[in-house]
mmCIF file of C-alpha atoms in Angstrom:
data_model
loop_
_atom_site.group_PDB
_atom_site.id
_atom_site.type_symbol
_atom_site.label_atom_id
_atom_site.label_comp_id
_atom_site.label_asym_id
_atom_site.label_seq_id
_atom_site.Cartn_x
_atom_site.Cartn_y
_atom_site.Cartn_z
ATOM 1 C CA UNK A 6 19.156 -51.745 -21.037
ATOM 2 C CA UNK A 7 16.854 -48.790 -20.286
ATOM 3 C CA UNK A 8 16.568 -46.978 -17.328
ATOM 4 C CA UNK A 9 13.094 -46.172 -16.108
ATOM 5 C CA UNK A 10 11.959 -42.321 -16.453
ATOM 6 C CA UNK A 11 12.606 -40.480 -13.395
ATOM 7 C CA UNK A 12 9.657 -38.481 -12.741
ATOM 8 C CA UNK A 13 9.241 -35.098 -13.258
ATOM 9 C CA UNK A 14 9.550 -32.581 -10.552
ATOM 10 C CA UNK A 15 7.191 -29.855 -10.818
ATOM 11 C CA UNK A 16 8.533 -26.101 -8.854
ATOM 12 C CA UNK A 17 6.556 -25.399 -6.129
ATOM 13 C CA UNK A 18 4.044 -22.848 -6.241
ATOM 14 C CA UNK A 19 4.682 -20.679 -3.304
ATOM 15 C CA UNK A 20 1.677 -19.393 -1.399
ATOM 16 C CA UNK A 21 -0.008 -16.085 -1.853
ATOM 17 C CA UNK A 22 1.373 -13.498 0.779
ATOM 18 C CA UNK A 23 -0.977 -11.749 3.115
ATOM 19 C CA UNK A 24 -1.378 -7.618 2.526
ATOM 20 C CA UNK A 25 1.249 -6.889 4.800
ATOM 21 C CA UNK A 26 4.397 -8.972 3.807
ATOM 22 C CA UNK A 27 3.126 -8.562 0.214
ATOM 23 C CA UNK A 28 3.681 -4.876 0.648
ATOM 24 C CA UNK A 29 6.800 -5.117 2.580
ATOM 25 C CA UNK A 30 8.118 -7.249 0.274
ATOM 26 C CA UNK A 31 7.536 -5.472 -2.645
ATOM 27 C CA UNK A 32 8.941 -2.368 -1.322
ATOM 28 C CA UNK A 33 12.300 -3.787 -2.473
ATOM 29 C CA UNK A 34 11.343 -2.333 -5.770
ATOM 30 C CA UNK A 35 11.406 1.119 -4.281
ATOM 31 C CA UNK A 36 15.529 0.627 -4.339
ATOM 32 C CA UNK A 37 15.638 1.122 -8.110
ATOM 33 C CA UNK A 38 15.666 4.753 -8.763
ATOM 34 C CA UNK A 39 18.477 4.334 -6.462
ATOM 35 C CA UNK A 40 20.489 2.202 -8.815
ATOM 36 C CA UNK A 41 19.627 4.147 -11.735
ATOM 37 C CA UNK A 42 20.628 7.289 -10.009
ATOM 38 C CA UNK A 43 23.981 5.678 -9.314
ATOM 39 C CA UNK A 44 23.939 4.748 -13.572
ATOM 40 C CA UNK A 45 23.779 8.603 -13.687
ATOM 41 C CA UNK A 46 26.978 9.275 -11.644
ATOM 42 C CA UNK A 47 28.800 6.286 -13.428
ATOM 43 C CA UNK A 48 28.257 8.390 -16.739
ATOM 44 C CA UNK A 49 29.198 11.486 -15.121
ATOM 45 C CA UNK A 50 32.801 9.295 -13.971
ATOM 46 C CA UNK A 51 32.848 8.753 -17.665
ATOM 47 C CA UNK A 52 32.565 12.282 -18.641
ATOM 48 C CA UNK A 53 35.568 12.870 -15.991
ATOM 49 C CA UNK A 54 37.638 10.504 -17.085
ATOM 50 C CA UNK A 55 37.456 11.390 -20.294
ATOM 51 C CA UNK A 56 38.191 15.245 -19.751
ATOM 52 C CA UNK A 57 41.495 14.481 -17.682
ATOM 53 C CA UNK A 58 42.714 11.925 -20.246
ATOM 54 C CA UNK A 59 42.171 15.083 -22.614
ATOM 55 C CA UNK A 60 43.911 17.223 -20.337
ATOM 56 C CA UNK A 61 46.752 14.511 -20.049
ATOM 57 C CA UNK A 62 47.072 14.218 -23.637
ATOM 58 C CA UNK A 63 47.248 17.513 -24.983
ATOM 59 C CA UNK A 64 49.119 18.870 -22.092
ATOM 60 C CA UNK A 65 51.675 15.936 -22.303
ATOM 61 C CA UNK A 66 54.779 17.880 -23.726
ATOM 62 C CA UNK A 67 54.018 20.410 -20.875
ATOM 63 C CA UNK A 68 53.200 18.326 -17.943
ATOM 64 C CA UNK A 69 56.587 17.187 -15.669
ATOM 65 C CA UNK A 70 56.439 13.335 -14.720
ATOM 66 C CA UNK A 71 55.048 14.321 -11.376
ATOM 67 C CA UNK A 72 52.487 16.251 -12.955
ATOM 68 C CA UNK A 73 52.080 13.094 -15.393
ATOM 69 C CA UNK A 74 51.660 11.035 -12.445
ATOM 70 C CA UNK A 75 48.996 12.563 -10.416
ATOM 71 C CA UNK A 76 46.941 12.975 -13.358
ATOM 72 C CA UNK A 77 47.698 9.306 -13.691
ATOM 73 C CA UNK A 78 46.685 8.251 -10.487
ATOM 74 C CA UNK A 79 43.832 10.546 -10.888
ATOM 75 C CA UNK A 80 42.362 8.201 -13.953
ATOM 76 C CA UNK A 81 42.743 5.435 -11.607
ATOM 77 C CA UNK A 82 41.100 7.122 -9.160
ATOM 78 C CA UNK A 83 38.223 7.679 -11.549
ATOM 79 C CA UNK A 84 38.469 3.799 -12.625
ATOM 80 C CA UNK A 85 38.476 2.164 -8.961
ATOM 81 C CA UNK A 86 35.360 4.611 -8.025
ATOM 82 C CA UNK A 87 33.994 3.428 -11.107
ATOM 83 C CA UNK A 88 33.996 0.330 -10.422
ATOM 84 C CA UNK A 89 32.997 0.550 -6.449
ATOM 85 C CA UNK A 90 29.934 1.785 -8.498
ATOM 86 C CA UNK A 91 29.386 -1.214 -10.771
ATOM 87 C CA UNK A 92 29.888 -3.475 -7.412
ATOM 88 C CA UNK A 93 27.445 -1.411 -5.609
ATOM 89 C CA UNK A 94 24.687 -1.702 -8.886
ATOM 90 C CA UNK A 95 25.154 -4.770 -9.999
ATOM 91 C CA UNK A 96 25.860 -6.530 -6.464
ATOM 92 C CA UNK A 97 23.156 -4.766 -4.945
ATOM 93 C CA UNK A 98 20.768 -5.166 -7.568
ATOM 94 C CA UNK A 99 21.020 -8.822 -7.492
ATOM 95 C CA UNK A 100 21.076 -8.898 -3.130
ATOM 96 C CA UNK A 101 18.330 -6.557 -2.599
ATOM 97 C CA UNK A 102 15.934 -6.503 -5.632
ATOM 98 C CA UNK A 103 15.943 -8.994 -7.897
ATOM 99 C CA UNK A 104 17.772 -11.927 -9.436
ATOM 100 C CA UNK A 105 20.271 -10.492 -13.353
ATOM 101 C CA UNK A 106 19.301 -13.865 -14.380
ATOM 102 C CA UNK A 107 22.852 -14.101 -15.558
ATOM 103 C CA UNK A 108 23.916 -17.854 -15.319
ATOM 104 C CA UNK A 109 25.716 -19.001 -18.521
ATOM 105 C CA UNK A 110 26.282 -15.119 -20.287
ATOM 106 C CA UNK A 111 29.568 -14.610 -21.127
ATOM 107 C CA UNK A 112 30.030 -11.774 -19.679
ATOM 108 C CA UNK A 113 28.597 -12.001 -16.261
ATOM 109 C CA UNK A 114 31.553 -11.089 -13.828
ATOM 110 C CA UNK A 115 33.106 -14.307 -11.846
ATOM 111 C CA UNK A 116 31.847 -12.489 -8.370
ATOM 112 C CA UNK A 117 28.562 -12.328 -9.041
ATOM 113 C CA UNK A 118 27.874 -16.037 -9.231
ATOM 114 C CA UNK A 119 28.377 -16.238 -5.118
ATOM 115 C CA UNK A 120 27.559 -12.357 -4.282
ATOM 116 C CA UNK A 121 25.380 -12.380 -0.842
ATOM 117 C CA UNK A 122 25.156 -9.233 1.537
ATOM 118 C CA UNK A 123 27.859 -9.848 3.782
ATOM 119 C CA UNK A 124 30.593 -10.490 0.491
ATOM 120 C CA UNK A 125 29.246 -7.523 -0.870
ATOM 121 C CA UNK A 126 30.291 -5.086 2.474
ATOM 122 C CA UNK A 127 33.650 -6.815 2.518
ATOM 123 C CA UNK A 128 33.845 -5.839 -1.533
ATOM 124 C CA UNK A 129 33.276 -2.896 -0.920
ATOM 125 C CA UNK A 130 34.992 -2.425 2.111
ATOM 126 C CA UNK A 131 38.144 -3.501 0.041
ATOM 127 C CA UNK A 132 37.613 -0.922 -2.857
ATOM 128 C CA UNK A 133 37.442 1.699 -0.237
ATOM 129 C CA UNK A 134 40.386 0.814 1.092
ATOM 130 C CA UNK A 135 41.848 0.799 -2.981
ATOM 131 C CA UNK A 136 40.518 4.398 -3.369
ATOM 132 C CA UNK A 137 41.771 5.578 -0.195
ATOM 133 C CA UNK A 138 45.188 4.728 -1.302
ATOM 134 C CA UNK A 139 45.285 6.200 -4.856
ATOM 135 C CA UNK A 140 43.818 9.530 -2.463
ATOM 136 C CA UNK A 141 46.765 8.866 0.298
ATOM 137 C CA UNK A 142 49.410 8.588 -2.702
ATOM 138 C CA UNK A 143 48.840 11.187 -4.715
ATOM 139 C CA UNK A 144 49.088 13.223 -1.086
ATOM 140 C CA UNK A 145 51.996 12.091 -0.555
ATOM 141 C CA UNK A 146 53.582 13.161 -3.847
ATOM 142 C CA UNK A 147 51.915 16.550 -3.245
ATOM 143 C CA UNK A 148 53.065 16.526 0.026
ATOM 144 C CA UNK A 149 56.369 16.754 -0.694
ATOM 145 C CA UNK A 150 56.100 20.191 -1.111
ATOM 146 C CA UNK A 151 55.047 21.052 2.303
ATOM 147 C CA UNK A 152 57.523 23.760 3.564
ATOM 148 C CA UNK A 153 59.489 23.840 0.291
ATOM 149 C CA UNK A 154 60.245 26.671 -1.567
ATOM 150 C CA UNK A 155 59.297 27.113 -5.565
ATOM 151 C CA UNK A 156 56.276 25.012 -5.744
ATOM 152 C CA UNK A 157 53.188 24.954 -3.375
ATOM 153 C CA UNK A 158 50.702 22.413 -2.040
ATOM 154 C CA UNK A 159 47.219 22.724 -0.917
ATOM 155 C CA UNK A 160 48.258 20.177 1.897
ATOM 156 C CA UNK A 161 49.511 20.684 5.566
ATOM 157 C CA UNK A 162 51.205 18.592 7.649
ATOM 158 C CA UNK A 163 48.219 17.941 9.917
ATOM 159 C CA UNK A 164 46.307 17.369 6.655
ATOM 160 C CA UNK A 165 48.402 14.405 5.730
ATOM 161 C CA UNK A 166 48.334 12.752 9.045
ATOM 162 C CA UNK A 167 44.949 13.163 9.178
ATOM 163 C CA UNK A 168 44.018 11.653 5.547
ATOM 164 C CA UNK A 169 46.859 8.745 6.888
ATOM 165 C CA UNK A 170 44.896 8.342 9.872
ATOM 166 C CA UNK A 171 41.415 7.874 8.048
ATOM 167 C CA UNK A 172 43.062 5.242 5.519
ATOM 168 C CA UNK A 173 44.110 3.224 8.646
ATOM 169 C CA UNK A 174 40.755 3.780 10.140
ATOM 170 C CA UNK A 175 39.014 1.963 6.759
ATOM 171 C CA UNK A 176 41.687 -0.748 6.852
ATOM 172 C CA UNK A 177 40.701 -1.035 10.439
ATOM 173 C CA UNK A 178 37.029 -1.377 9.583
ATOM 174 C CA UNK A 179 37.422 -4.041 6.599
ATOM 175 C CA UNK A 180 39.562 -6.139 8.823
ATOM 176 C CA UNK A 181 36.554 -6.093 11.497
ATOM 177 C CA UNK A 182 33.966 -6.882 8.722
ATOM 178 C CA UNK A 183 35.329 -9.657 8.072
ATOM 179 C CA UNK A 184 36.705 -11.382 10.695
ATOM 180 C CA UNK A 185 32.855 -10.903 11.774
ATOM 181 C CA UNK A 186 31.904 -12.078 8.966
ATOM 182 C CA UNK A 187 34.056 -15.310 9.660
ATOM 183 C CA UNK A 188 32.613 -15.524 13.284
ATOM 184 C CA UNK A 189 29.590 -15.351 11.761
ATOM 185 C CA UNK A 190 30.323 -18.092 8.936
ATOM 186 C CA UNK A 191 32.294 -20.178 12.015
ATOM 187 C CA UNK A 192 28.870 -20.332 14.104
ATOM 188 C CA UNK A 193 26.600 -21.579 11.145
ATOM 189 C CA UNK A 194 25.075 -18.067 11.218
ATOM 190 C CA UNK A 195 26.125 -16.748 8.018
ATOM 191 C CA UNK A 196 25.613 -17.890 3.949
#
């Protein structure tokens, strides 16, 4: 038995904006020097990276295991901020510009499917937090130097509690974003 053809549903055609909205809309556009400045830095990251793993490398028969390690968490370093970056191009591109068009590509990343504003801050809010750590650890293992004898730091006591402090403070601040977020989400207000 054959069904009957559903008809077709044309998109609607959305009306002309005025001047004024036209303009302010289109101003969105004015973001993407922005993102391609921030394509600039991600290459410069690259650069980095690439110079300390050369460092790492041919220094590697020199280099103690806590030298080893804070160049290691150093790469990481350079990864996470790397890709805080990507999150902030990519995510923001999509949120504030204009749509990847990505749907289906194989390699469009799993968050982008359900990216708004308010998962992007909490995002990023969370790699923050991730660099903040690599930053408070490799402190730490500096730190524990301060006062010694043989070996130096750069670091002073009031210079770790304060970096501590700071880390706490952005933990602080990403739990708030997004338990207003969930208000927010809780009161019908939000995606």
């Amino acid at each position: 038995m054959s069904h009957p053809a559903e008809p077709r549903q044309t998109p609607a055609i959305p009306a002309p904006l005025k001047p004024l909205p036209m303009l302010i809309f289109a101003s969105r556009w004015l973001q993407v020097p922005l993102y391609l400045g921030l394509i600039v830095a991600q290459c410069v990251y690259v650069f980095l990276f690439l110079k300390e793993l050369w460092h790492l490398v041919t220094h590697a028969f020199d280099f103690s295991e806590q030298q080893i390690m804070l160049v290691v968490l150093g790469l990481i370093d350079v990864v996470m901020i790397s890709n805080l970056l990507i999150m902030v191009i990519v995510g923001g591109y999509e949120t504030f510009v204009s749509r990847l068009r990505l749907q289906g590509h194989p390699d469009q990343p799993e968050w982008l499917s359900h990216v708004n504003a308010s998962i992007l801050k909490i995002k990023l809010a969370m790699a923050i937090i991730g660099i903040s750590s690599i930053h408070l650890l490799r402190t730490f293992i500096e730190a524990g130097n301060i006062g010694g004898l043989g070996r130096t730091t750069n670091y002073t006591e009031t210079g770790v509690l304060l970096q501590t402090l700071i880390h706490v403070v952005f933990i602080v601040s990403a739990i708030g974003i997004a338990w207003v977020d969930r208000m927010t989400v809780g009161n019908g207000k939000g995606h």
